[in-house]
Coordinates of C-alpha atoms (C1' of nucleotides) in Angstrom, one line a residue:
Chain P
M1 CA 146.1 36.9 159.4
S2 CA 148.1 36.4 156.2
E3 CA 150.5 39.0 157.4
L4 CA 151.1 37.2 160.6
A5 CA 151.7 34.0 158.8
V6 CA 154.3 35.6 156.6
K7 CA 156.0 37.1 159.6
Q8 CA 156.2 33.7 161.3
V9 CA 157.6 32.0 158.3
S10 CA 160.2 34.7 157.7
Q11 CA 161.4 34.2 161.2
G12 CA 161.4 30.4 160.9
V13 CA 164.7 30.3 159.1
R14 CA 166.8 31.2 162.1
S15 CA 167.5 28.8 164.8
P16 CA 166.6 30.6 168.1
V17 CA 164.5 33.7 168.0
G18 CA 162.9 36.2 170.3
R19 CA 163.8 37.3 173.7
E20 CA 164.1 33.7 175.0
G21 CA 166.2 32.5 172.2
V22 CA 168.6 35.4 172.7
L23 CA 168.9 34.6 176.4
D24 CA 169.6 30.9 175.6
V25 CA 172.5 31.7 173.3
A26 CA 173.8 34.4 175.7
A27 CA 173.8 31.9 178.6
K28 CA 175.7 29.4 176.5
L29 CA 178.3 31.9 175.4
F30 CA 178.8 33.3 178.9
R31 CA 179.2 29.8 180.2
E32 CA 181.8 28.9 177.7
Q33 CA 183.8 32.2 177.3
G34 CA 183.2 34.3 180.4
Y35 CA 181.7 37.7 180.6
G36 CA 184.4 40.0 179.2
S37 CA 184.9 37.9 176.0
V38 CA 181.3 37.9 175.0
S39 CA 180.3 41.0 173.2
L40 CA 176.8 41.9 172.0
R41 CA 178.0 41.2 168.5
K42 CA 178.9 37.6 169.4
I43 CA 175.5 37.1 171.0
A44 CA 173.7 38.6 168.1
E45 CA 175.7 36.4 165.6
A46 CA 175.0 33.3 167.6
A47 CA 171.3 34.2 167.6
G48 CA 171.3 34.8 163.9
I49 CA 170.6 38.6 164.1
K50 CA 172.5 41.8 164.0
A51 CA 173.9 43.5 167.1
G52 CA 171.6 46.5 166.9
S53 CA 168.5 44.3 166.8
L54 CA 169.2 43.2 170.3
Y55 CA 168.0 46.5 171.5
Y56 CA 164.5 45.7 170.5
H57 CA 164.4 43.0 173.2
F58 CA 166.7 44.5 175.8
G59 CA 167.6 47.9 177.0
S60 CA 171.3 47.2 177.6
K61 CA 173.9 44.5 177.9
D62 CA 173.5 44.6 181.6
E63 CA 169.8 43.7 181.2
I64 CA 170.7 40.6 179.3
V65 CA 173.3 39.5 181.8
A66 CA 171.1 40.2 184.7
A67 CA 168.3 38.0 183.2
V68 CA 170.7 35.2 182.6
L69 CA 172.0 35.4 186.2
D70 CA 168.5 35.3 187.7
V71 CA 167.3 32.4 185.7
G72 CA 170.5 30.5 186.6
I73 CA 169.7 30.6 190.3
Q74 CA 166.0 30.0 189.8
V75 CA 166.8 26.8 187.9
V76 CA 169.1 25.3 190.5
H77 CA 166.9 26.5 193.3
D78 CA 163.8 24.8 191.8
S79 CA 165.8 21.7 191.1
M80 CA 167.2 21.4 194.6
R81 CA 163.9 22.2 196.4
Q82 CA 162.0 19.7 194.4
A83 CA 164.6 17.0 194.9
V84 CA 164.5 17.4 198.6
S85 CA 160.7 17.8 199.0
A86 CA 160.1 14.7 196.9
L87 CA 161.8 12.5 199.5
P88 CA 159.6 10.4 201.7
E89 CA 159.1 11.7 205.2
G90 CA 161.7 10.5 207.7
T91 CA 164.4 10.3 205.1
G92 CA 167.8 10.2 206.8
A93 CA 170.4 13.0 206.7
E94 CA 172.7 11.1 204.3
A95 CA 170.0 10.6 201.7
S96 CA 168.7 14.2 202.1
L97 CA 172.0 15.8 201.6
H98 CA 172.9 13.5 198.7
A99 CA 169.6 14.5 197.0
A100 CA 170.4 18.2 197.5
I101 CA 174.0 17.9 196.3
G102 CA 172.9 15.8 193.3
A103 CA 170.3 18.4 192.3
H104 CA 172.8 21.2 192.5
L105 CA 175.5 19.4 190.6
R106 CA 173.1 18.2 187.9
A107 CA 171.8 21.8 187.3
L108 CA 175.4 23.1 187.2
L109 CA 177.0 20.4 185.1
D110 CA 174.3 18.7 183.1
V111 CA 171.2 20.7 182.7
S112 CA 171.5 24.4 182.6
D113 CA 173.7 26.9 180.8
Y114 CA 172.1 29.5 182.9
T115 CA 173.3 28.1 186.2
S116 CA 176.8 27.4 185.0
A117 CA 176.9 30.9 183.4
N118 CA 175.9 32.4 186.8
V119 CA 178.6 30.5 188.7
R120 CA 181.2 31.3 186.0
I121 CA 180.6 35.0 185.5
F122 CA 179.1 36.3 188.7
G123 CA 182.5 37.5 189.9
Q124 CA 183.1 39.3 186.6
V125 CA 180.0 41.4 186.0
P126 CA 179.6 45.0 187.1
Q127 CA 178.7 45.6 190.7
S128 CA 175.2 46.8 189.9
V129 CA 174.4 43.6 188.1
R130 CA 175.7 41.5 191.0
D131 CA 173.5 43.5 193.4
A132 CA 170.5 42.9 191.2
N133 CA 171.1 39.1 191.5
L134 CA 171.5 39.1 195.2
P135 CA 167.9 38.7 196.3
T136 CA 167.5 35.6 194.1
R137 CA 170.7 34.2 195.6
R138 CA 169.7 34.9 199.1
A139 CA 166.5 32.8 198.6
Y140 CA 168.5 29.9 197.4
E141 CA 171.0 30.2 200.2
A142 CA 168.1 30.2 202.7
E143 CA 166.8 27.0 201.2
W144 CA 170.1 25.3 202.0
D145 CA 170.3 26.8 205.4
A146 CA 166.8 25.5 206.2
L147 CA 167.8 22.0 205.1
L148 CA 171.1 22.0 207.1
S149 CA 169.4 23.5 210.2
R150 CA 166.8 20.8 210.1
L151 CA 169.4 18.0 209.9
Q152 CA 171.3 19.6 212.7
Q153 CA 168.3 19.9 214.9
E154 CA 167.5 16.2 214.2
G155 CA 170.9 15.5 215.7
A156 CA 172.3 14.1 212.4
L157 CA 174.9 16.8 212.0
K158 CA 177.6 17.8 214.5
S159 CA 176.2 20.5 216.8
D160 CA 179.2 22.7 216.8
V161 CA 179.3 23.5 213.0
D162 CA 178.1 26.9 211.9
I163 CA 175.3 26.5 209.4
R164 CA 176.2 29.5 207.3
H165 CA 179.8 28.5 207.2
L166 CA 178.9 24.9 206.3
R167 CA 176.7 26.1 203.4
L168 CA 179.5 28.3 202.1
M169 CA 181.9 25.4 202.2
L170 CA 179.5 23.1 200.5
I171 CA 178.2 25.3 197.7
G172 CA 181.7 26.6 197.1
A173 CA 183.1 23.2 196.7
L174 CA 180.3 22.1 194.4
N175 CA 180.6 25.2 192.2
A176 CA 184.3 24.7 191.9
T177 CA 183.7 21.5 189.9
L178 CA 182.7 23.7 187.0
D179 CA 186.4 24.4 186.4
W180 CA 187.5 20.8 185.9
F181 CA 184.4 18.6 185.4
D182 CA 184.7 16.5 182.3
P183 CA 181.6 14.4 181.4
A184 CA 183.9 12.0 179.6
R185 CA 185.5 11.1 182.9
G186 CA 182.4 10.5 185.0
S187 CA 178.8 11.6 185.5
A188 CA 177.5 14.4 187.7
E189 CA 175.6 11.7 189.4
A190 CA 178.7 9.8 190.4
L191 CA 180.3 13.1 191.5
S192 CA 177.5 13.9 193.8
R193 CA 177.9 10.5 195.6
T194 CA 181.6 11.3 196.1
Y195 CA 180.9 14.8 197.5
A196 CA 178.2 13.6 199.8
D197 CA 180.4 10.9 201.1
V198 CA 183.4 13.1 201.7
F199 CA 181.4 15.8 203.4
L200 CA 179.4 13.4 205.5
N201 CA 182.2 11.0 206.6
G202 CA 185.5 12.6 205.7
I203 CA 188.4 11.0 204.0
L204 CA 190.1 9.5 207.0
E205 CA 190.4 5.7 207.2
R206 CA 188.4 4.5 210.3
Q207 CA 188.7 1.6 212.6
D208 CA 184.9 1.1 212.8
T209 CA 184.5 -0.1 209.2
Chain G
M1 CA 228.3 57.4 190.2
S2 CA 226.7 60.8 190.7
E3 CA 224.5 60.1 187.7
L4 CA 223.2 56.9 189.4
A5 CA 222.6 58.7 192.6
V6 CA 220.5 61.3 190.8
K7 CA 218.5 58.7 189.1
Q8 CA 217.7 56.9 192.3
V9 CA 216.6 60.1 194.0
S10 CA 214.4 61.1 191.1
Q11 CA 212.6 57.8 191.3
G12 CA 212.2 58.0 195.1
V13 CA 209.1 60.3 194.8
R14 CA 206.7 57.6 193.6
S15 CA 205.5 54.8 195.8
P16 CA 206.2 51.6 193.8
V17 CA 208.6 51.7 190.9
G18 CA 210.3 49.4 188.5
R19 CA 209.1 46.2 187.0
E20 CA 208.5 44.7 190.5
G21 CA 206.4 47.6 191.7
V22 CA 204.3 47.5 188.6
L23 CA 203.6 43.8 189.2
D24 CA 202.7 44.5 192.8
V25 CA 200.0 47.0 191.9
A26 CA 198.8 44.9 189.0
A27 CA 198.3 41.9 191.3
K28 CA 196.4 44.0 193.8
L29 CA 194.1 45.5 191.1
F30 CA 193.5 42.1 189.5
R31 CA 192.7 40.6 192.9
E32 CA 190.2 43.4 193.7
Q33 CA 188.6 44.0 190.3
G34 CA 189.1 41.0 188.1
Y35 CA 190.8 40.9 184.8
G36 CA 188.5 42.6 182.4
S37 CA 188.0 45.7 184.6
V38 CA 191.7 46.4 184.9
S39 CA 193.2 48.4 182.0
L40 CA 196.8 49.2 181.5
R41 CA 195.8 52.8 182.2
K42 CA 194.6 51.8 185.7
I43 CA 197.7 49.8 186.4
A44 CA 199.9 52.7 185.3
E45 CA 198.0 55.2 187.4
A46 CA 198.2 53.0 190.5
A47 CA 201.9 52.7 189.9
G48 CA 202.3 56.5 189.5
I49 CA 203.4 56.4 185.8
K50 CA 201.7 56.8 182.4
A51 CA 200.3 54.0 180.4
G52 CA 202.8 54.2 177.6
S53 CA 205.7 53.8 180.1
L54 CA 204.6 50.3 181.0
Y55 CA 206.0 49.2 177.6
Y56 CA 209.5 49.9 178.8
H57 CA 209.1 47.1 181.4
F58 CA 206.7 44.7 179.5
G59 CA 205.9 43.9 175.9
S60 CA 202.2 43.5 176.4
K61 CA 199.4 43.3 178.8
D62 CA 199.5 39.5 178.5
E63 CA 203.1 39.6 179.7
I64 CA 202.1 41.4 182.9
V65 CA 199.2 39.1 183.6
A66 CA 201.3 36.0 182.9
A67 CA 204.0 37.2 185.3
V68 CA 201.4 37.8 188.1
L69 CA 199.8 34.4 187.5
D70 CA 203.2 32.6 187.8
V71 CA 204.3 34.3 190.9
G72 CA 200.9 33.6 192.5
I73 CA 201.4 29.9 192.2
Q74 CA 205.0 30.0 193.2
V75 CA 204.2 31.8 196.4
V76 CA 201.5 29.3 197.5
H77 CA 203.6 26.4 196.3
D78 CA 206.6 27.5 198.4
S79 CA 204.4 28.2 201.4
M80 CA 202.8 24.8 201.3
R81 CA 206.0 22.8 200.6
Q82 CA 207.8 24.5 203.4
A83 CA 205.0 24.1 205.9
V84 CA 204.8 20.3 205.2
S85 CA 208.5 19.7 205.1
A86 CA 209.0 21.5 208.4
L87 CA 207.0 18.9 210.2
P88 CA 208.8 16.4 212.4
E89 CA 209.2 13.0 210.8
G90 CA 206.3 10.7 211.7
T91 CA 203.8 13.5 211.9
G92 CA 200.3 12.1 211.5
A93 CA 197.9 12.6 208.6
E94 CA 195.7 15.0 210.4
A95 CA 198.6 17.4 211.3
S96 CA 200.1 17.1 207.8
L97 CA 197.0 17.9 206.0
H98 CA 196.2 20.7 208.4
A99 CA 199.6 22.2 207.8
A100 CA 199.1 22.1 204.0
I101 CA 195.6 23.5 204.1
G102 CA 196.7 26.2 206.4
A103 CA 199.6 27.2 204.2
H104 CA 197.3 27.3 201.1
L105 CA 194.7 29.4 202.9
R106 CA 197.2 31.9 204.4
A107 CA 198.8 32.5 201.0
L108 CA 195.4 32.9 199.5
L109 CA 193.7 35.0 202.1
D110 CA 196.4 36.7 204.1
V111 CA 199.7 37.0 202.4
S112 CA 199.7 37.3 198.7
D113 CA 197.8 39.5 196.2
Y114 CA 199.5 37.4 193.5
T115 CA 198.0 34.1 194.7
S116 CA 194.5 35.6 195.2
A117 CA 194.8 37.3 191.8
N118 CA 195.6 34.0 190.2
V119 CA 192.7 32.2 191.7
R120 CA 190.4 35.1 190.8
I121 CA 191.3 35.8 187.2
F122 CA 192.7 32.5 185.9
G123 CA 189.3 31.7 184.3
Q124 CA 189.1 35.2 182.7
V125 CA 192.4 35.5 180.9
P126 CA 193.0 34.6 177.3
Q127 CA 193.7 31.0 176.5
S128 CA 197.3 31.6 175.7
V129 CA 197.9 33.2 179.1
R130 CA 196.2 30.2 180.8
D131 CA 198.4 27.8 178.9
A132 CA 201.6 29.7 179.9
N133 CA 200.6 29.3 183.5
L134 CA 199.9 25.5 183.3
P135 CA 203.4 24.2 183.9
T136 CA 203.7 26.1 187.2
R137 CA 200.2 24.9 188.2
R138 CA 201.1 21.3 187.4
A139 CA 204.1 21.5 189.7
Y140 CA 201.9 22.7 192.6
E141 CA 199.3 20.0 191.9
A142 CA 202.0 17.4 191.9
E143 CA 203.1 18.5 195.3
W144 CA 199.6 18.0 196.7
D145 CA 199.3 14.6 194.9
A146 CA 202.6 13.5 196.5
L147 CA 201.4 14.4 200.0
L148 CA 198.0 12.8 199.5
S149 CA 199.5 9.6 198.0
R150 CA 201.9 9.3 200.9
L151 CA 199.1 9.6 203.4
Q152 CA 197.1 7.1 201.6
Q153 CA 200.0 4.6 201.4
E154 CA 200.5 5.0 205.1
G155 CA 196.9 3.8 205.5
A156 CA 195.7 7.1 206.9
L157 CA 193.3 7.9 204.1
K158 CA 190.6 5.7 202.7
S159 CA 192.0 3.4 200.0
D160 CA 189.2 3.9 197.6
V161 CA 189.4 7.6 197.0
D162 CA 191.1 8.8 193.8
I163 CA 194.0 11.1 194.6
R164 CA 193.5 13.5 191.7
H165 CA 189.9 13.8 192.4
L166 CA 190.5 14.4 196.1
R167 CA 193.0 17.1 195.3
L168 CA 190.6 18.8 192.9
M169 CA 187.9 18.8 195.6
L170 CA 190.2 20.1 198.3
I171 CA 191.9 22.9 196.4
G172 CA 188.6 23.9 194.7
A173 CA 186.9 24.2 198.1
L174 CA 189.8 26.2 199.6
N175 CA 190.0 28.6 196.6
A176 CA 186.2 29.2 196.8
T177 CA 186.8 30.9 200.2
L178 CA 188.1 33.9 198.3
D179 CA 184.6 34.8 197.3
W180 CA 183.3 35.2 200.8
F181 CA 186.1 35.2 203.3
D182 CA 186.0 38.3 205.6
P183 CA 188.9 38.8 208.0
A184 CA 186.6 40.6 210.3
R185 CA 184.6 37.4 210.8
G186 CA 187.5 35.0 211.5
S187 CA 191.1 34.3 210.7
A188 CA 192.5 32.2 207.9
E189 CA 194.1 30.2 210.6
A190 CA 190.7 29.3 212.1
L191 CA 189.3 28.5 208.7
S192 CA 192.0 26.0 208.0
R193 CA 191.1 24.1 211.2
T194 CA 187.5 23.9 210.1
Y195 CA 188.3 22.8 206.6
A196 CA 190.8 20.2 207.8
D197 CA 188.2 18.8 210.3
V198 CA 185.4 18.6 207.8
F199 CA 187.5 16.9 205.1
L200 CA 189.1 14.5 207.5
N201 CA 186.1 13.6 209.7
G202 CA 183.0 14.8 207.9
I203 CA 180.0 16.6 209.4
L204 CA 178.0 13.7 210.5
E205 CA 177.4 13.3 214.2
R206 CA 179.0 10.0 215.3
Q207 CA 178.3 7.5 218.0
D208 CA 182.0 7.0 218.8
T209 CA 182.5 10.5 220.3
Chain D
dG1 C1' 161.4 42.7 164.6
dT2 C1' 165.3 43.3 162.0
dC3 C1' 168.2 46.0 159.1
dT4 C1' 172.2 49.6 158.0
dA5 C1' 174.9 53.2 159.5
dT6 C1' 177.2 55.6 162.8
dA7 C1' 178.1 58.2 167.0
dG8 C1' 181.0 58.1 171.0
dT9 C1' 184.0 55.8 174.2
dC10 C1' 187.7 53.1 175.7
dG11 C1' 191.1 49.7 175.1
dG12 C1' 196.1 48.0 173.8
dA13 C1' 199.9 49.4 171.5
dT14 C1' 203.7 52.4 169.0
dA15 C1' 206.9 56.5 168.0
dG16 C1' 209.8 59.8 169.3
dA17 C1' 211.1 63.7 172.6
dC18 C1' 213.4 64.3 176.9
Chain O
dG1 C1' 212.7 55.3 182.4
dT2 C1' 209.1 58.2 181.7
dC3 C1' 206.7 61.5 179.0
dT4 C1' 203.2 63.1 175.2
dA5 C1' 200.7 62.2 171.3
dT6 C1' 198.5 59.3 168.5
dC7 C1' 196.8 55.2 165.7
dC8 C1' 193.6 51.7 165.3
dG9 C1' 190.4 48.4 166.6
dA10 C1' 186.4 46.8 169.3
dC11 C1' 182.8 47.8 172.0
dT12 C1' 178.0 49.6 173.6
dA13 C1' 174.4 52.2 172.2
dT14 C1' 171.3 55.1 169.1
dA15 C1' 168.6 56.6 164.8
dG16 C1' 165.9 55.9 161.2
dA17 C1' 164.7 52.9 157.0
dC18 C1' 162.1 48.8 155.9

DNA sequence: GTCTATAGTCGGATAGAC
DNA sequence: GTCTATCCGACTATAGAC
């Protein structure tokens, strides 16, 4: 028991420890610098340990990256699902889509280094790592397709738009905000209103207003 | 004169040669594999020469990447400007925007490895290389802002949308197609119609149809 | 669970022959 | 204009002490 206590104290000096702490700093670095620029040495240094010590927690760099990618999707998926399912029954298409868009943008821009790291580095990681992340991605995409299909069946969305295509357009547009979003210029909350409005109503001036 | 002739023949064996040929294969590789995965050795091999020989044409890897990035923007900029300026005077907002969107998507998805390489790797290259590409980018962005502002002043676009913001949304959405576009599933031409329609009119089912 | 030390690989870049 | 040969640094990963 005294041995355990000593161990815990001796770890207490460093900021983030353990497998989870390593993933936290890795996600942050990947988000900020991309995949290629972040070496195991950088991750270790940010976690307050030496590079070799990472191999106690992980078997390879790929394993670290894969874990970050998976968590990134899980976070945004949970956020979006909960936001939509929390709406009162009979909520209109506008409000439903706005809730989903808002949840996605908040996870991406406000909440999670994991989600933003995923969006930023997915196209940079080795093929095997991308493949490992695909099932998790598919589940999130299915959640969006279900929402959009429901709205279309209710007659709220144009009947001639392809759901898969619409989802690709929407998520692609939302993820692209990562490249230029600046919290000093406006909130993710305000952004989500703009995106929902543009996608729902377009940008054309209308006579019926 | 005979010496020149001999030189030209002796080069004729390899597929792409000279500075331009190197840039062509580099753009293709960057487009396909991203920045980090493409070494000078790979570029040299694809060009049919040895890695060291690249330094006759370029001073560094950064110089190659910077050249690819600049050409990439110039191509899409020229394409978009020409498409819009070729329209008859008095062309409506719908047709103008559709022309600009179509030109951007064609350059990105059909025509140019340089443009697609730019979109794909811009976020992966060293900061100094990004900075070098900024002036060229700014010029292209200004072209879009001018078009959108004109349409807004004509009363065709909603008066409350911020032009810069709208341009970021639009170009971001268009560039994101690079991640999933599959020519076997549809043409860039068809895509541009869909994007123009969604951005102009939205996806909501309307009473006035 | 973290350390030091190091093996092994691959990258960008340079020098000098042809 | 291209070659061969090579330097040097950085990276992932491993081995063994503590």
